[in-house]
mmCIF file of C-alpha atoms and ligand atoms in Angstrom:
data_model
loop_
_atom_site.group_PDB
_atom_site.id
_atom_site.type_symbol
_atom_site.label_atom_id
_atom_site.label_comp_id
_atom_site.label_asym_id
_atom_site.label_seq_id
_atom_site.Cartn_x
_atom_site.Cartn_y
_atom_site.Cartn_z
ATOM 1 C CA MET T 30 -34.947 13.099 -34.426
ATOM 2 C CA LYS T 31 -35.563 9.697 -35.978
ATOM 3 C CA LYS T 32 -36.230 6.898 -33.546
ATOM 4 C CA THR T 33 -32.996 4.994 -34.310
ATOM 5 C CA ALA T 34 -30.963 8.203 -33.974
ATOM 6 C CA LEU T 35 -32.643 8.895 -30.633
ATOM 7 C CA VAL T 36 -31.823 5.389 -29.387
ATOM 8 C CA MET T 37 -28.214 5.869 -30.505
ATOM 9 C CA PHE T 38 -28.090 9.180 -28.686
ATOM 10 C CA ILE T 39 -29.396 7.607 -25.456
ATOM 11 C CA ILE T 40 -26.867 4.768 -25.684
ATOM 12 C CA LEU T 41 -24.084 7.292 -26.271
ATOM 13 C CA ALA T 42 -25.237 9.482 -23.351
ATOM 14 C CA ALA T 43 -25.359 6.405 -21.092
ATOM 15 C CA ALA T 44 -21.834 5.481 -22.170
ATOM 16 C CA VAL T 45 -20.582 8.995 -21.428
ATOM 17 C CA GLY T 46 -22.298 8.792 -18.044
ATOM 18 C CA LEU T 47 -20.509 5.537 -17.367
ATOM 19 C CA VAL T 48 -17.189 7.111 -18.257
ATOM 20 C CA ALA T 49 -17.918 9.950 -15.828
ATOM 21 C CA GLN T 50 -18.470 7.395 -13.030
ATOM 22 C CA GLN T 51 -15.449 5.340 -13.916
ATOM 23 C CA ALA T 52 -12.574 4.525 -11.666
ATOM 24 C CA ARG T 53 -10.786 7.222 -9.742
ATOM 25 C CA TRP T 54 -7.713 7.313 -7.541
ATOM 26 C CA VAL T 55 -8.231 7.592 -3.789
ATOM 27 C CA LYS T 56 -5.560 8.129 -1.161
ATOM 28 C CA GLY T 57 -5.348 6.228 2.096
ATOM 29 C CA ASN T 58 -3.283 4.795 4.907
ATOM 30 C CA THR T 59 -3.390 1.087 5.753
ATOM 31 C CA HIS T 60 -1.636 1.092 9.144
ATOM 32 C CA THR T 61 -2.516 3.388 12.053
ATOM 33 C CA HIS T 62 -2.637 3.158 15.846
ATOM 34 C CA THR T 63 -4.790 4.963 18.370
ATOM 35 C CA ASN T 64 -4.769 5.179 22.163
ATOM 36 C CA ARG T 65 -6.767 1.940 22.201
ATOM 37 C CA SER T 66 -3.326 0.318 21.858
ATOM 38 C CA ASP T 67 0.010 2.166 21.867
ATOM 39 C CA GLY T 68 -0.909 5.298 19.892
ATOM 40 C CA ASP T 69 -1.280 8.586 21.743
ATOM 41 C CA GLU T 70 -4.597 9.889 20.380
ATOM 42 C CA TYR T 71 -8.288 9.024 20.454
ATOM 43 C CA PRO T 72 -9.611 7.145 17.414
ATOM 44 C CA HIS T 73 -11.946 9.973 16.343
ATOM 45 C CA ARG T 74 -9.101 12.506 16.402
ATOM 46 C CA VAL T 75 -6.817 10.165 14.447
ATOM 47 C CA ALA T 76 -9.524 9.787 11.800
ATOM 48 C CA ARG T 77 -10.036 13.547 11.784
ATOM 49 C CA TRP T 78 -6.344 14.164 11.093
ATOM 50 C CA TYR T 79 -6.398 11.988 7.976
ATOM 51 C CA GLN T 80 -9.695 13.369 6.735
ATOM 52 C CA ASP T 81 -8.495 16.952 7.216
ATOM 53 C CA HIS T 82 -5.320 16.221 5.245
ATOM 54 C CA GLY T 83 -6.900 15.009 2.031
ATOM 55 C CA TYR T 84 -7.082 11.264 2.613
ATOM 56 C CA ASN T 85 -10.102 9.304 1.381
ATOM 57 C CA PHE T 86 -9.715 6.250 3.601
ATOM 58 C CA LEU T 87 -7.980 5.095 6.742
ATOM 59 C CA PHE T 88 -7.555 1.672 8.329
ATOM 60 C CA ILE T 89 -7.233 1.697 12.129
ATOM 61 C CA THR T 90 -4.964 -1.216 13.050
ATOM 62 C CA ASP T 91 -4.429 -1.342 16.807
ATOM 63 C CA HIS T 92 -2.419 -4.252 18.215
ATOM 64 C CA ASN T 93 -4.378 -7.467 18.682
ATOM 65 C CA MET T 94 -7.804 -5.838 18.682
ATOM 66 C CA VAL T 95 -10.339 -4.426 16.250
ATOM 67 C CA THR T 96 -11.062 -0.854 17.311
ATOM 68 C CA ALA T 97 -14.682 0.115 16.688
ATOM 69 C CA THR T 98 -14.944 2.578 13.806
ATOM 70 C CA ALA T 99 -18.625 2.665 12.801
ATOM 71 C CA ALA T 100 -19.672 5.299 15.332
ATOM 72 C CA ILE T 101 -16.771 7.575 14.391
ATOM 73 C CA ASP T 102 -17.336 7.447 10.649
ATOM 74 C CA SER T 103 -20.834 8.845 10.909
ATOM 75 C CA ASP T 104 -21.041 11.028 7.785
ATOM 76 C CA ALA T 105 -21.859 8.841 4.791
ATOM 77 C CA ALA T 106 -21.947 11.868 2.490
ATOM 78 C CA ASP T 107 -18.324 12.983 2.864
ATOM 79 C CA ASP T 108 -15.465 11.683 0.722
ATOM 80 C CA PHE T 109 -13.768 9.749 3.515
ATOM 81 C CA ILE T 110 -14.253 6.288 4.993
ATOM 82 C CA LEU T 111 -12.836 4.763 8.129
ATOM 83 C CA ILE T 112 -12.203 1.016 7.828
ATOM 84 C CA PRO T 113 -11.612 -1.372 10.731
ATOM 85 C CA GLY T 114 -8.453 -3.402 11.024
ATOM 86 C CA GLU T 115 -6.154 -5.162 13.447
ATOM 87 C CA GLU T 116 -2.393 -5.566 13.719
ATOM 88 C CA ILE T 117 -1.860 -9.205 14.676
ATOM 89 C CA SER T 118 1.342 -8.903 16.700
ATOM 90 C CA PHE T 119 3.804 -11.569 17.827
ATOM 91 C CA SER T 120 7.314 -11.312 19.277
ATOM 92 C CA LEU T 121 9.649 -14.293 18.970
ATOM 93 C CA GLN T 122 12.739 -13.526 20.979
ATOM 94 C CA ARG T 123 13.443 -10.073 19.608
ATOM 95 C CA ARG T 124 11.914 -10.625 16.200
ATOM 96 C CA GLN T 125 8.512 -9.192 15.373
ATOM 97 C CA VAL T 126 5.859 -10.919 13.310
ATOM 98 C CA HIS T 127 3.241 -8.247 12.682
ATOM 99 C CA VAL T 128 0.486 -8.746 10.127
ATOM 100 C CA ASN T 129 -2.430 -6.410 9.539
ATOM 101 C CA SER T 130 -5.878 -7.825 9.029
ATOM 102 C CA LEU T 131 -7.706 -5.241 6.930
ATOM 103 C CA ASN T 132 -11.479 -4.921 7.165
ATOM 104 C CA PRO T 133 -12.116 -8.151 9.108
ATOM 105 C CA ARG T 134 -15.514 -9.300 10.345
ATOM 106 C CA ARG T 135 -14.059 -10.113 13.751
ATOM 107 C CA PRO T 136 -10.771 -10.150 15.716
ATOM 108 C CA ALA T 137 -8.255 -12.719 14.525
ATOM 109 C CA GLU T 138 -7.448 -15.856 16.476
ATOM 110 C CA ALA T 139 -3.810 -16.468 15.667
ATOM 111 C CA ARG T 140 -1.316 -18.630 17.483
ATOM 112 C CA GLU T 141 2.420 -18.519 17.616
ATOM 113 C CA GLY T 142 4.219 -21.150 15.554
ATOM 114 C CA ALA T 143 7.502 -22.955 16.195
ATOM 115 C CA THR T 144 9.357 -20.666 13.768
ATOM 116 C CA VAL T 145 9.058 -17.130 12.417
ATOM 117 C CA ALA T 146 7.890 -18.515 9.044
ATOM 118 C CA GLU T 147 5.181 -20.629 10.664
ATOM 119 C CA THR T 148 4.022 -17.772 12.883
ATOM 120 C CA LEU T 149 3.846 -15.491 9.852
ATOM 121 C CA GLN T 150 1.707 -17.975 7.925
ATOM 122 C CA ASN T 151 -0.500 -18.507 11.003
ATOM 123 C CA ALA T 152 -1.095 -14.745 11.218
ATOM 124 C CA VAL T 153 -1.918 -14.546 7.494
ATOM 125 C CA ASP T 154 -4.328 -17.483 7.810
ATOM 126 C CA ALA T 155 -5.937 -15.998 10.941
ATOM 127 C CA ALA T 156 -6.519 -12.717 9.103
ATOM 128 C CA ARG T 157 -8.203 -14.605 6.243
ATOM 129 C CA GLN T 158 -10.339 -16.664 8.629
ATOM 130 C CA ALA T 159 -11.499 -13.436 10.284
ATOM 131 C CA GLY T 160 -12.549 -12.131 6.857
ATOM 132 C CA GLY T 161 -9.629 -9.680 6.659
ATOM 133 C CA VAL T 162 -7.043 -8.933 3.982
ATOM 134 C CA PRO T 163 -3.560 -9.831 5.289
ATOM 135 C CA HIS T 164 -0.775 -7.214 5.023
ATOM 136 C CA ILE T 165 2.759 -8.056 6.206
ATOM 137 C CA ASN T 166 4.247 -5.244 8.251
ATOM 138 C CA HIS T 167 7.769 -3.777 8.564
ATOM 139 C CA PRO T 168 9.723 -6.927 7.590
ATOM 140 C CA PHE T 169 13.079 -5.377 8.522
ATOM 141 C CA ARG T 170 12.187 -3.822 11.867
ATOM 142 C CA ARG T 171 14.649 -5.586 14.189
ATOM 143 C CA TRP T 172 15.608 -7.483 10.998
ATOM 144 C CA SER T 173 12.679 -9.712 11.858
ATOM 145 C CA LEU T 174 11.824 -11.339 8.533
ATOM 146 C CA SER T 175 14.060 -12.707 5.779
ATOM 147 C CA ALA T 176 13.350 -13.879 2.243
ATOM 148 C CA ALA T 177 13.738 -17.445 3.560
ATOM 149 C CA ASP T 178 10.971 -16.800 6.125
ATOM 150 C CA MET T 179 8.681 -15.353 3.477
ATOM 151 C CA LYS T 180 9.215 -17.232 0.242
ATOM 152 C CA GLY T 181 6.850 -20.094 1.102
ATOM 153 C CA LEU T 182 4.012 -17.750 2.071
ATOM 154 C CA ARG T 183 0.520 -18.530 0.812
ATOM 155 C CA ASP T 184 -2.612 -16.463 0.512
ATOM 156 C CA VAL T 185 -1.104 -13.010 0.967
ATOM 157 C CA ARG T 186 -0.497 -10.242 -1.553
ATOM 158 C CA LEU T 187 0.501 -7.188 0.500
ATOM 159 C CA MET T 188 3.813 -6.310 2.099
ATOM 160 C CA GLU T 189 4.980 -3.039 3.593
ATOM 161 C CA LEU T 190 7.760 -1.810 1.388
ATOM 162 C CA LEU T 191 7.957 1.452 3.270
ATOM 163 C CA ASN T 192 6.905 1.508 6.900
ATOM 164 C CA MET T 193 7.711 5.094 7.748
ATOM 165 C CA PRO T 194 8.856 5.048 11.410
ATOM 166 C CA ARG T 195 12.558 5.265 11.977
ATOM 167 C CA GLU T 196 13.366 1.733 13.120
ATOM 168 C CA SER T 197 11.940 0.036 10.040
ATOM 169 C CA ASN T 198 15.224 -0.271 8.073
ATOM 170 C CA ASN T 199 13.574 0.359 4.728
ATOM 171 C CA PHE T 200 16.760 1.242 2.873
ATOM 172 C CA PRO T 201 19.933 -0.719 2.026
ATOM 173 C CA ALA T 202 22.981 0.014 4.189
ATOM 174 C CA GLY T 203 25.594 -1.712 6.294
ATOM 175 C CA GLY T 204 25.704 -4.790 4.095
ATOM 176 C CA ARG T 205 21.949 -5.371 4.314
ATOM 177 C CA SER T 206 19.455 -5.043 1.490
ATOM 178 C CA GLY T 207 16.522 -2.721 2.018
ATOM 179 C CA THR T 208 12.924 -3.826 1.768
ATOM 180 C CA GLU T 209 12.969 -3.120 -1.966
ATOM 181 C CA GLY T 210 15.775 -5.688 -2.316
ATOM 182 C CA LEU T 211 13.728 -8.165 -0.276
ATOM 183 C CA TRP T 212 10.761 -7.507 -2.559
ATOM 184 C CA ASP T 213 12.838 -8.255 -5.671
ATOM 185 C CA GLN T 214 14.182 -11.447 -4.101
ATOM 186 C CA LEU T 215 10.650 -12.652 -3.401
ATOM 187 C CA LEU T 216 9.321 -11.603 -6.804
ATOM 188 C CA SER T 217 12.261 -13.333 -8.498
ATOM 189 C CA SER T 218 11.381 -16.539 -6.623
ATOM 190 C CA GLY T 219 7.885 -16.296 -8.136
ATOM 191 C CA LEU T 220 6.004 -14.947 -5.097
ATOM 192 C CA LEU T 221 3.727 -12.129 -6.210
ATOM 193 C CA LEU T 222 3.553 -9.427 -3.536
ATOM 194 C CA TYR T 223 2.429 -5.834 -3.892
ATOM 195 C CA GLY T 224 4.351 -3.069 -2.121
ATOM 196 C CA VAL T 225 2.620 -0.750 0.335
ATOM 197 C CA ALA T 226 3.821 2.482 1.971
ATOM 198 C CA ALA T 227 2.223 3.189 5.343
ATOM 199 C CA ASP T 228 2.610 5.577 8.260
ATOM 200 C CA ASP T 229 2.258 3.066 11.115
ATOM 201 C CA ALA T 230 1.350 6.326 12.875
ATOM 202 C CA HIS T 231 1.434 6.392 16.680
ATOM 203 C CA ASP T 232 2.314 10.008 17.503
ATOM 204 C CA PHE T 233 -0.317 12.664 16.898
ATOM 205 C CA ARG T 234 0.402 14.935 19.853
ATOM 206 C CA GLY T 235 3.283 17.066 20.997
ATOM 207 C CA GLU T 236 6.494 17.708 19.173
ATOM 208 C CA PHE T 237 7.342 16.954 15.589
ATOM 209 C CA LEU T 238 10.552 15.003 15.873
ATOM 210 C CA PRO T 239 12.341 12.735 13.396
ATOM 211 C CA GLY T 240 12.250 9.681 15.676
ATOM 212 C CA LEU T 241 8.478 9.694 16.141
ATOM 213 C CA ALA T 242 5.824 7.933 14.074
ATOM 214 C CA HIS T 243 3.871 10.898 12.770
ATOM 215 C CA PRO T 244 1.052 10.679 10.222
ATOM 216 C CA GLY T 245 1.318 11.818 6.608
ATOM 217 C CA LYS T 246 4.642 10.294 5.519
ATOM 218 C CA GLY T 247 3.769 7.310 3.325
ATOM 219 C CA TRP T 248 0.493 6.166 1.758
ATOM 220 C CA VAL T 249 -1.204 4.238 -0.998
ATOM 221 C CA VAL T 250 -3.293 5.572 -3.876
ATOM 222 C CA VAL T 251 -5.869 3.039 -4.966
ATOM 223 C CA ARG T 252 -8.048 2.863 -8.085
ATOM 224 C CA VAL T 253 -11.719 2.278 -7.227
ATOM 225 C CA ASN T 254 -15.128 2.697 -8.848
ATOM 226 C CA GLU T 255 -16.736 3.569 -5.539
ATOM 227 C CA LEU T 256 -15.369 4.572 -2.157
ATOM 228 C CA THR T 257 -16.244 1.529 -0.047
ATOM 229 C CA ALA T 258 -14.169 -0.725 2.211
ATOM 230 C CA ALA T 259 -14.842 -3.665 -0.115
ATOM 231 C CA ALA T 260 -13.719 -1.753 -3.214
ATOM 232 C CA VAL T 261 -10.535 -0.490 -1.517
ATOM 233 C CA CYS T 262 -9.653 -4.008 -0.282
ATOM 234 C CA ALA T 263 -10.363 -5.574 -3.680
ATOM 235 C CA ALA T 264 -8.118 -3.039 -5.454
ATOM 236 C CA LEU T 265 -5.323 -3.595 -2.919
ATOM 237 C CA GLU T 266 -5.526 -7.367 -3.385
ATOM 238 C CA LYS T 267 -5.246 -7.123 -7.150
ATOM 239 C CA GLY T 268 -2.410 -4.599 -7.052
ATOM 240 C CA ASP T 269 -4.410 -1.753 -8.550
ATOM 241 C CA PHE T 270 -2.614 0.910 -6.536
ATOM 242 C CA TYR T 271 0.734 2.592 -6.031
ATOM 243 C CA ALA T 272 2.695 3.456 -2.910
ATOM 244 C CA SER T 273 3.998 6.982 -2.428
ATOM 245 C CA THR T 274 5.947 9.277 -0.142
ATOM 246 C CA GLY T 275 4.959 12.389 -2.088
ATOM 247 C CA ILE T 276 4.824 11.744 -5.829
ATOM 248 C CA GLU T 277 1.400 11.882 -7.425
ATOM 249 C CA LEU T 278 0.737 9.867 -10.565
ATOM 250 C CA SER T 279 -1.890 10.743 -13.150
ATOM 251 C CA ASP T 280 -2.121 7.185 -14.363
ATOM 252 C CA VAL T 281 -0.582 3.735 -14.415
ATOM 253 C CA VAL T 282 -1.609 1.511 -17.312
ATOM 254 C CA CYS T 283 -0.385 -1.993 -18.103
ATOM 255 C CA SER T 284 -1.389 -3.579 -21.379
ATOM 256 C CA GLU T 285 -0.185 -6.808 -23.004
ATOM 257 C CA LYS T 286 2.522 -4.791 -24.715
ATOM 258 C CA GLU T 287 3.697 -2.103 -22.333
ATOM 259 C CA TYR T 288 3.849 -0.561 -18.868
ATOM 260 C CA ARG T 289 3.021 3.134 -18.864
ATOM 261 C CA VAL T 290 3.418 5.570 -15.942
ATOM 262 C CA THR T 291 2.345 9.212 -16.068
ATOM 263 C CA VAL T 292 3.519 11.566 -13.331
ATOM 264 C CA LYS T 293 1.467 14.565 -12.279
ATOM 265 C CA PRO T 294 3.789 17.592 -12.400
ATOM 266 C CA HIS T 295 4.454 19.611 -9.264
ATOM 267 C CA ARG T 296 6.068 23.019 -9.774
ATOM 268 C CA GLU T 297 9.741 22.663 -10.797
ATOM 269 C CA THR T 298 10.206 19.134 -9.452
ATOM 270 C CA ARG T 299 11.930 16.731 -11.876
ATOM 271 C CA TYR T 300 11.210 13.024 -12.154
ATOM 272 C CA THR T 301 12.846 9.802 -13.308
ATOM 273 C CA THR T 302 11.041 6.492 -13.718
ATOM 274 C CA PHE T 303 12.950 3.227 -13.401
ATOM 275 C CA PHE T 304 11.596 -0.005 -14.812
ATOM 276 C CA ILE T 305 12.902 -2.933 -12.798
ATOM 277 C CA GLY T 306 12.894 -6.658 -13.520
ATOM 278 C CA ASN T 307 14.236 -10.014 -12.300
ATOM 279 C CA SER T 308 16.624 -9.760 -9.297
ATOM 280 C CA GLY T 309 16.115 -6.006 -9.132
ATOM 281 C CA ARG T 310 17.829 -5.396 -12.465
ATOM 282 C CA GLU T 311 17.254 -1.980 -14.022
ATOM 283 C CA LEU T 312 15.605 -2.525 -17.415
ATOM 284 C CA ALA T 313 15.212 1.115 -18.402
ATOM 285 C CA ARG T 314 15.130 4.609 -17.000
ATOM 286 C CA VAL T 315 13.136 7.505 -18.382
ATOM 287 C CA ASP T 316 13.357 11.172 -17.390
ATOM 288 C CA GLY T 317 10.236 13.320 -17.486
ATOM 289 C CA LEU T 318 6.540 12.957 -16.803
ATOM 290 C CA GLU T 319 5.686 10.136 -19.192
ATOM 291 C CA ALA T 320 7.475 6.795 -19.069
ATOM 292 C CA VAL T 321 6.717 3.778 -21.228
ATOM 293 C CA TYR T 322 8.368 0.377 -21.181
ATOM 294 C CA ALA T 323 7.659 -2.147 -23.955
ATOM 295 C CA PHE T 324 7.771 -5.720 -22.654
ATOM 296 C CA ARG T 325 10.361 -7.989 -24.269
ATOM 297 C CA GLY T 326 8.979 -11.193 -22.774
ATOM 298 C CA ASP T 327 12.040 -12.420 -20.874
ATOM 299 C CA GLU T 328 11.918 -10.090 -17.841
ATOM 300 C CA THR T 329 10.064 -12.510 -15.477
ATOM 301 C CA TYR T 330 8.386 -9.449 -13.962
ATOM 302 C CA VAL T 331 8.388 -5.704 -14.511
ATOM 303 C CA ARG T 332 7.662 -3.005 -11.957
ATOM 304 C CA ALA T 333 8.099 0.767 -12.034
ATOM 305 C CA LYS T 334 9.596 3.119 -9.484
ATOM 306 C CA VAL T 335 9.538 6.908 -9.721
ATOM 307 C CA VAL T 336 11.998 9.151 -7.907
ATOM 308 C CA SER T 337 11.823 12.924 -7.701
ATOM 309 C CA SER T 338 14.387 15.684 -7.285
ATOM 310 C CA MET T 339 12.731 16.243 -3.885
ATOM 311 C CA GLY T 340 13.731 12.761 -2.719
ATOM 312 C CA GLU T 341 10.195 11.433 -2.915
ATOM 313 C CA LEU T 342 9.351 7.931 -4.152
ATOM 314 C CA ALA T 343 6.469 6.189 -5.845
ATOM 315 C CA PHE T 344 6.332 2.419 -6.321
ATOM 316 C CA CYS T 345 4.046 0.864 -8.941
ATOM 317 C CA GLN T 346 3.172 -2.796 -8.721
ATOM 318 C CA PRO T 347 4.871 -5.688 -10.491
ATOM 319 C CA VAL T 348 3.354 -7.578 -13.388
ATOM 320 C CA PHE T 349 4.624 -11.013 -14.356
ATOM 321 C CA VAL T 350 5.622 -11.250 -18.010
ATOM 322 C CA ARG T 351 5.212 -14.398 -20.056
ATOM 323 C CA LYS T 352 6.985 -15.239 -23.261
HETATM 324 ZN ZN1 LIG M 30 4.041 -3.459 13.986
HETATM 325 ZN ZN1 LIG M 31 1.813 -0.837 13.829
#
């Protein structure tokens, strides 16, 4: 082989190697309790449940404390990481202001404000000061948070769209919008938030009952180059993930021109993808495994939502569109 050809071959091989190491999708849960707060199971057994059920990462978020995780996550060679967290938790009358601090360096020092909005911002700021990524939890549990409370928020990108326990009021009924409606209101006002699905798991023992907060119901799938806490947090903060209650996606790609979602088929299940824009307006719907939406330029934002014939959901993140 000539020298130049050999050099070309090495460059090509290196490029192929890079492709092989490129980003992959990893599954995880961002909100979990143990018996260090009001969960019913030891931290190591909680971690074990998620690892045994195909998850790649888990945040432990006990109330107002950072549960130690380093000693539990002892095997660096497996394909699972346990990441510390804290659920900063306030009650104002009956309303709850709960904000996760993901992967902090230390426990948060947050104080209650005069209003729900102020308390919420204080919790977000306290998470940041502790080195954590803030994550607003179950906005509609006890109808605690409104768009008015949230629209002035600064320095936060993550909101629970689906908190799986029963009292979270995720869906629209009784004259109230669901959390998806709240999300569209906030996006339409120009506040960029990414939607998370999380178990908020508390109940690992005993009976499997609909009213309990069992693990395995809602999760995020995050695109990372390496499985580290920093990489997972960075991908969450830039919206490089989707939320799911069962649907698996092969890919989500946004270019300047279009938003493309590819669903991974599962047996005979059928799928429809909805593209949604300003004020929650449906821009397009596409049946099948491959859905593409070409941006027009006047949508304000575009996000994608996939529903299945099994009643499962997947939410892809919004992108703001400029003319
Ligand atoms: Zn909570
Ligand atoms: Zn919780």
